[in-house]
């Protein structure tokens, strides 16, 4: 599975590594992903998701059920 947040859809970005001599070479800015288990009361089971730190904040704010519904709607959760 690719390194994409299942709640927010965040994925790696591409940019330049810049040396002291101002030489530029391509690099990737990876997402801060965590594998986290959540209990979903409506389904009465535990679900494991790959979420970014920002995705955790979203889950804390709107709740796991609403966050999973948005993830499914955006095609991030199967």
Rosetta silent file (secondary structure, phi, psi, omega in degrees, C-alpha in Angstrom):
SEQUENCE: XXXXXXXXXXXXXXXXXXXXXXXXXXXXXXXXXXXXXXXXXXXXXXXXXXXXXXXXXXXXXXXXXXXXXXXXXXXXXX
SCORE:     score description
SCORE:     0.000 S_00000001
   1 L     0.000  141.343 -177.341    0.000    0.000    0.000 S_00000001
   2 L   -74.716  165.056 -177.398    1.305    3.455   -0.830 S_00000001
   3 L   -86.205   77.511 -179.865    2.232    6.065    1.755 S_00000001
   4 L  -130.687  136.836  177.006   -1.023    8.049    1.676 S_00000001
   5 L   -69.226  131.867 -177.201   -3.120    9.186    4.634 S_00000001
   6 L   -81.910   -4.733  178.189   -6.471    7.365    4.586 S_00000001
   7 L  -105.858  -52.143 -175.223   -8.299   10.328    6.149 S_00000001
   8 L   -95.669  -19.963 -178.553   -6.849   13.481    4.569 S_00000001
   9 L    82.482    9.739  179.238   -5.318   12.032    1.383 S_00000001
  10 L   -65.687  141.653  176.400   -1.939   13.643    2.058 S_00000001
  11 L  -143.025  177.092 -174.295    0.975   12.096    0.163 S_00000001
  12 L   -63.424  145.052  174.681    4.647   12.798   -0.511 S_00000001
  13 E  -110.492  160.505 -179.888    5.670   16.028   -2.214 S_00000001
  14 E  -113.137  138.639  178.536    8.708   16.586   -4.436 S_00000001
  15 E  -154.263 -162.880 -179.086   11.179   19.415   -3.988 S_00000001
  16 E  -112.545  141.166  167.155   14.850   20.297   -4.020 S_00000001
  17 E   -90.328  125.415 -175.275   17.610   19.596   -1.535 S_00000001
  18 E  -114.539  121.219 -179.032   19.714   22.785   -1.545 S_00000001
  19 L   -82.808  174.673  178.211   23.338   22.632   -0.443 S_00000001
  20 L   -61.480  -31.675  178.737   25.400   25.429    1.089 S_00000001
  21 L   -84.907    9.441  178.294   26.848   26.052   -2.399 S_00000001
  22 L    67.261   24.621  171.552   23.248   26.384   -3.694 S_00000001
  23 L   -78.047  141.760 -176.830   23.426   23.110   -5.680 S_00000001
  24 E  -118.458  134.711  173.823   19.990   21.596   -6.123 S_00000001
  25 E  -139.225  148.088 -174.866   19.038   17.924   -6.315 S_00000001
  26 E   -67.713  146.083  174.715   15.596   16.341   -6.205 S_00000001
  27 E  -150.278  168.928  179.122   14.230   14.889   -2.964 S_00000001
  28 E  -113.811  139.604  172.695   10.910   13.751   -1.492 S_00000001
  29 E  -100.687  101.988 -176.880    9.113   15.267    1.481 S_00000001
  30 L   -76.155  157.212  178.864    7.426   12.226    3.073 S_00000001
  31 L   -84.590  146.657  177.313    4.200   12.417    5.080 S_00000001
  32 L   -80.387   83.194 -174.790    4.272   11.856    8.851 S_00000001
  33 E   -95.779  143.102  176.909    2.243    8.615    8.749 S_00000001
  34 E  -129.755  141.750  173.559    1.248    6.482   11.728 S_00000001
  35 E   -93.521  115.459 -169.744   -0.428    3.080   11.777 S_00000001
  36 E  -132.593  141.257  176.454   -3.186    3.511   14.362 S_00000001
  37 E   -98.632  137.090  178.585   -6.083    1.394   15.643 S_00000001
  38 E  -128.365  144.019  175.291   -9.469    3.004   16.279 S_00000001
  39 E   -94.420  125.493  179.827  -12.601    1.551   17.846 S_00000001
  40 E  -104.614  106.382 -175.691  -15.726    2.192   15.773 S_00000001
  41 L   -62.206  -36.239 -176.888  -18.769    1.956   18.082 S_00000001
  42 L   -67.033  -34.317  178.998  -21.365    1.697   15.302 S_00000001
  43 L   -94.754   -8.781 -178.481  -19.635   -1.362   13.788 S_00000001
  44 L    52.538   47.884  177.051  -18.467   -2.646   17.221 S_00000001
  45 E  -153.623  165.190  177.147  -14.972   -3.468   15.950 S_00000001
  46 E   -91.175  141.458  179.590  -11.401   -2.141   15.792 S_00000001
  47 E  -126.733  133.515  176.988  -10.132   -0.631   12.527 S_00000001
  48 E  -100.626  126.887 -179.507   -6.461   -0.064   11.638 S_00000001
  49 E  -127.180  151.280  169.509   -5.755    3.019    9.519 S_00000001
  50 E   -96.131  109.293 -174.934   -2.641    4.707    8.154 S_00000001
  51 E  -123.156  146.937  173.333   -3.132    8.312    9.253 S_00000001
  52 E   -81.777  168.805  177.663   -1.001   11.432    9.160 S_00000001
  53 H   -61.175  -37.427  177.053   -0.541   13.610   12.237 S_00000001
  54 H   -67.075  -34.838  177.235   -2.993   16.057   10.663 S_00000001
  55 H   -65.134  -36.076  176.257   -5.433   13.182   10.123 S_00000001
  56 H   -62.778  -41.323  177.877   -5.302   12.377   13.853 S_00000001
  57 H   -63.797  -38.952  178.144   -6.248   15.957   14.643 S_00000001
  58 H   -63.280  -43.936  179.266   -9.144   15.688   12.189 S_00000001
  59 H   -63.127  -41.401  178.273  -10.361   12.466   13.844 S_00000001
  60 H   -63.265  -32.113 -176.488  -10.177   14.101   17.286 S_00000001
  61 H   -80.650  -48.657 -172.594  -12.201   17.045   16.011 S_00000001
  62 H  -104.748  -12.106  179.819  -14.985   15.389   13.976 S_00000001
  63 L    98.409  153.746 -175.164  -14.933   11.794   15.276 S_00000001
  64 H   -68.000  -36.853 -176.349  -13.831    8.503   13.771 S_00000001
  65 H   -68.574  -43.858  177.780  -17.143    7.660   12.098 S_00000001
  66 H   -66.123  -39.754 -179.916  -17.427   10.972   10.225 S_00000001
  67 H   -64.817  -41.907  178.011  -13.733   10.836    9.278 S_00000001
  68 H   -66.835  -35.323  177.150  -14.082    7.297    7.891 S_00000001
  69 H   -63.162  -43.309  177.034  -17.176    8.336    5.949 S_00000001
  70 H   -64.562  -40.701  178.228  -15.223   11.188    4.321 S_00000001
  71 H   -62.124  -40.596  177.635  -12.318    8.823    3.575 S_00000001
  72 H   -66.718  -40.015 -179.149  -14.658    6.343    1.896 S_00000001
  73 H   -63.851  -35.127 -179.572  -16.332    9.129   -0.087 S_00000001
  74 L   -87.144    0.963  178.107  -12.928   10.296   -1.381 S_00000001
  75 L    77.404   20.558 -179.077  -11.879    6.723   -2.254 S_00000001
  76 L   -92.112  -24.211  178.145   -9.107    6.584    0.368 S_00000001
  77 L  -120.298  134.032  179.345  -10.657    3.760    2.438 S_00000001
  78 L   -91.833    0.000    0.000  -12.052    0.595    0.885 S_00000001
